[in-house]
């Protein structure tokens, strides 16, 4: 149980295009989902927290107009990287907190590797 | 502010020997502490967590960690390494002050040699 999927697993796009990444909780509902970014050989940095049906909360330094987050249902959150540039190339990981679960429990997706040419 | 410091970026052990991955934390409140493992192409997996109950925490796959408040440490250990333990390990801290957001350390890469 408690499986989180991400799609696509990897994507290559041209500079200036937009890319959408999906995060799904497969066997549980998640009112809250999180988006992280991981640079090579570095830690995960929280980008934003998304709550179903409301606007995402972005961490300091994360451009909300560049990284659009939509959490339209209890099992799906999407991250859209708009007008992607090479510096946006990274590993993006989502996690989901089960609805009604304890505050610290998060289940992680396998990640999406984005390469912007 | 809360943070964790993983003292080693790389650790190499021989199969069958003990594993020690070191982590120190800083937190203004009673922290919750976690160890996660990341295998290539797989999602982060929770190994164990400490949430103010027993200070010696047992996790999956034979791992355990001890919360030592006096040393602000939460080191991860395993008596005997397996080849399958080779992965990236993250120490993570969370507390009420941060809204229970997970704050990750920089990770320790564990290499297990035959």
Short mmCIF file of C-alpha atoms in Angstrom, two decimals, chain A residues 2-116:
data_model
loop_
_atom_site.label_atom_id
_atom_site.label_comp_id
_atom_site.label_asym_id
_atom_site.label_seq_id
_atom_site.Cartn_x
_atom_site.Cartn_y
_atom_site.Cartn_z
CA UNK A 2 0.81 3.73 0.05
CA UNK A 3 2.17 3.99 -3.47
CA UNK A 4 2.87 7.29 -5.17
CA UNK A 5 3.53 7.45 -8.89
CA UNK A 6 5.01 10.16 -11.06
CA UNK A 7 4.67 10.66 -14.77
CA UNK A 8 6.75 10.99 -16.78
CA UNK A 9 9.80 9.39 -15.21
CA UNK A 10 12.06 11.43 -17.45
CA UNK A 11 11.50 14.17 -19.98
CA UNK A 12 13.67 16.14 -22.36
CA UNK A 13 12.37 19.41 -23.69
CA UNK A 14 13.54 22.45 -25.58
CA UNK A 15 14.25 25.72 -23.86
CA UNK A 16 11.16 27.91 -23.72
CA UNK A 17 8.62 25.10 -23.67
CA UNK A 18 6.47 24.04 -20.73
CA UNK A 19 6.51 20.66 -19.08
CA UNK A 20 3.85 19.09 -16.87
CA UNK A 21 4.68 16.48 -14.25
CA UNK A 22 1.95 14.43 -12.59
CA UNK A 23 1.98 13.01 -9.08
CA UNK A 24 -0.65 10.47 -8.11
CA UNK A 25 -1.43 8.67 -4.88
CA UNK A 26 -2.56 5.27 -6.12
CA UNK A 27 -4.19 3.66 -3.11
CA UNK A 28 -4.91 6.47 -0.71
CA UNK A 29 -6.24 9.99 -0.67
CA UNK A 30 -3.90 12.87 -0.05
CA UNK A 31 -5.19 16.28 0.92
CA UNK A 32 -1.63 17.53 0.97
CA UNK A 33 1.14 16.87 -1.49
CA UNK A 34 4.66 18.24 -1.62
CA UNK A 35 7.05 19.03 -4.44
CA UNK A 36 10.81 18.77 -3.99
CA UNK A 37 13.75 19.44 -6.21
CA UNK A 38 16.98 17.50 -5.99
CA UNK A 39 20.21 18.57 -7.64
CA UNK A 40 22.87 15.95 -8.39
CA UNK A 41 24.54 14.63 -5.27
CA UNK A 42 22.55 17.04 -3.14
CA UNK A 43 19.65 17.01 -0.78
CA UNK A 44 15.96 17.42 -1.48
CA UNK A 45 14.77 20.99 -1.29
CA UNK A 46 11.09 21.62 -0.65
CA UNK A 47 9.65 23.79 -3.39
CA UNK A 48 6.00 23.98 -2.42
CA UNK A 49 3.15 22.46 -0.51
CA UNK A 50 -0.10 21.90 -2.32
CA UNK A 51 -3.46 21.36 -0.68
CA UNK A 52 -6.41 19.98 -2.57
CA UNK A 53 -8.71 22.71 -3.73
CA UNK A 54 -6.57 25.64 -2.66
CA UNK A 55 -3.50 27.55 -3.79
CA UNK A 56 -0.09 26.07 -3.23
CA UNK A 57 2.29 27.51 -0.65
CA UNK A 58 5.72 28.16 -2.12
CA UNK A 59 9.00 28.17 -0.26
CA UNK A 60 11.11 31.29 -0.26
CA UNK A 61 12.96 31.75 -3.50
CA UNK A 62 10.67 29.54 -5.59
CA UNK A 63 8.92 31.41 -8.38
CA UNK A 64 5.24 30.58 -8.29
CA UNK A 65 4.67 31.81 -11.84
CA UNK A 66 7.40 29.53 -13.11
CA UNK A 67 6.41 26.43 -11.19
CA UNK A 68 2.64 26.15 -11.43
CA UNK A 69 1.05 23.66 -9.08
CA UNK A 70 -2.47 22.33 -9.34
CA UNK A 71 -4.01 19.94 -6.84
CA UNK A 72 -7.44 19.40 -8.30
CA UNK A 73 -8.28 16.10 -6.67
CA UNK A 74 -7.38 14.09 -3.61
CA UNK A 75 -5.16 11.79 -5.66
CA UNK A 76 -3.51 14.08 -8.20
CA UNK A 77 -1.18 17.05 -8.09
CA UNK A 78 0.59 18.49 -11.10
CA UNK A 79 3.69 20.62 -11.41
CA UNK A 80 4.11 22.61 -14.60
CA UNK A 81 7.49 24.12 -15.34
CA UNK A 82 6.68 27.06 -17.57
CA UNK A 83 9.10 28.43 -20.15
CA UNK A 84 11.73 25.96 -19.06
CA UNK A 85 15.40 26.87 -19.26
CA UNK A 86 18.52 24.71 -18.87
CA UNK A 87 18.91 25.80 -15.24
CA UNK A 88 15.54 24.15 -14.51
CA UNK A 89 17.06 20.78 -15.36
CA UNK A 90 16.80 18.73 -12.21
CA UNK A 91 15.19 15.78 -10.47
CA UNK A 92 11.70 16.62 -9.26
CA UNK A 93 10.16 14.49 -6.54
CA UNK A 94 6.67 14.61 -5.12
CA UNK A 95 5.31 13.20 -1.90
CA UNK A 96 1.84 12.75 -0.53
CA UNK A 97 0.52 12.92 3.01
CA UNK A 98 -2.44 10.57 3.55
CA UNK A 99 -5.63 12.37 4.49
CA UNK A 100 -6.20 11.94 8.20
CA UNK A 101 -2.71 10.58 8.72
CA UNK A 102 -0.14 11.97 11.13
CA UNK A 103 1.50 15.20 10.15
CA UNK A 104 4.94 13.78 9.44
CA UNK A 105 4.01 10.85 7.23
CA UNK A 106 4.78 11.36 3.57
CA UNK A 107 5.06 8.78 0.81
CA UNK A 108 7.40 9.64 -2.00
CA UNK A 109 7.15 9.19 -5.72
CA UNK A 110 10.06 7.82 -7.75
CA UNK A 111 10.91 11.21 -9.21
CA UNK A 112 10.96 12.83 -12.64
CA UNK A 113 14.20 13.74 -14.30
CA UNK A 114 13.88 16.90 -16.41
CA UNK A 115 16.49 17.89 -18.95
CA UNK A 116 16.06 21.20 -20.72
#
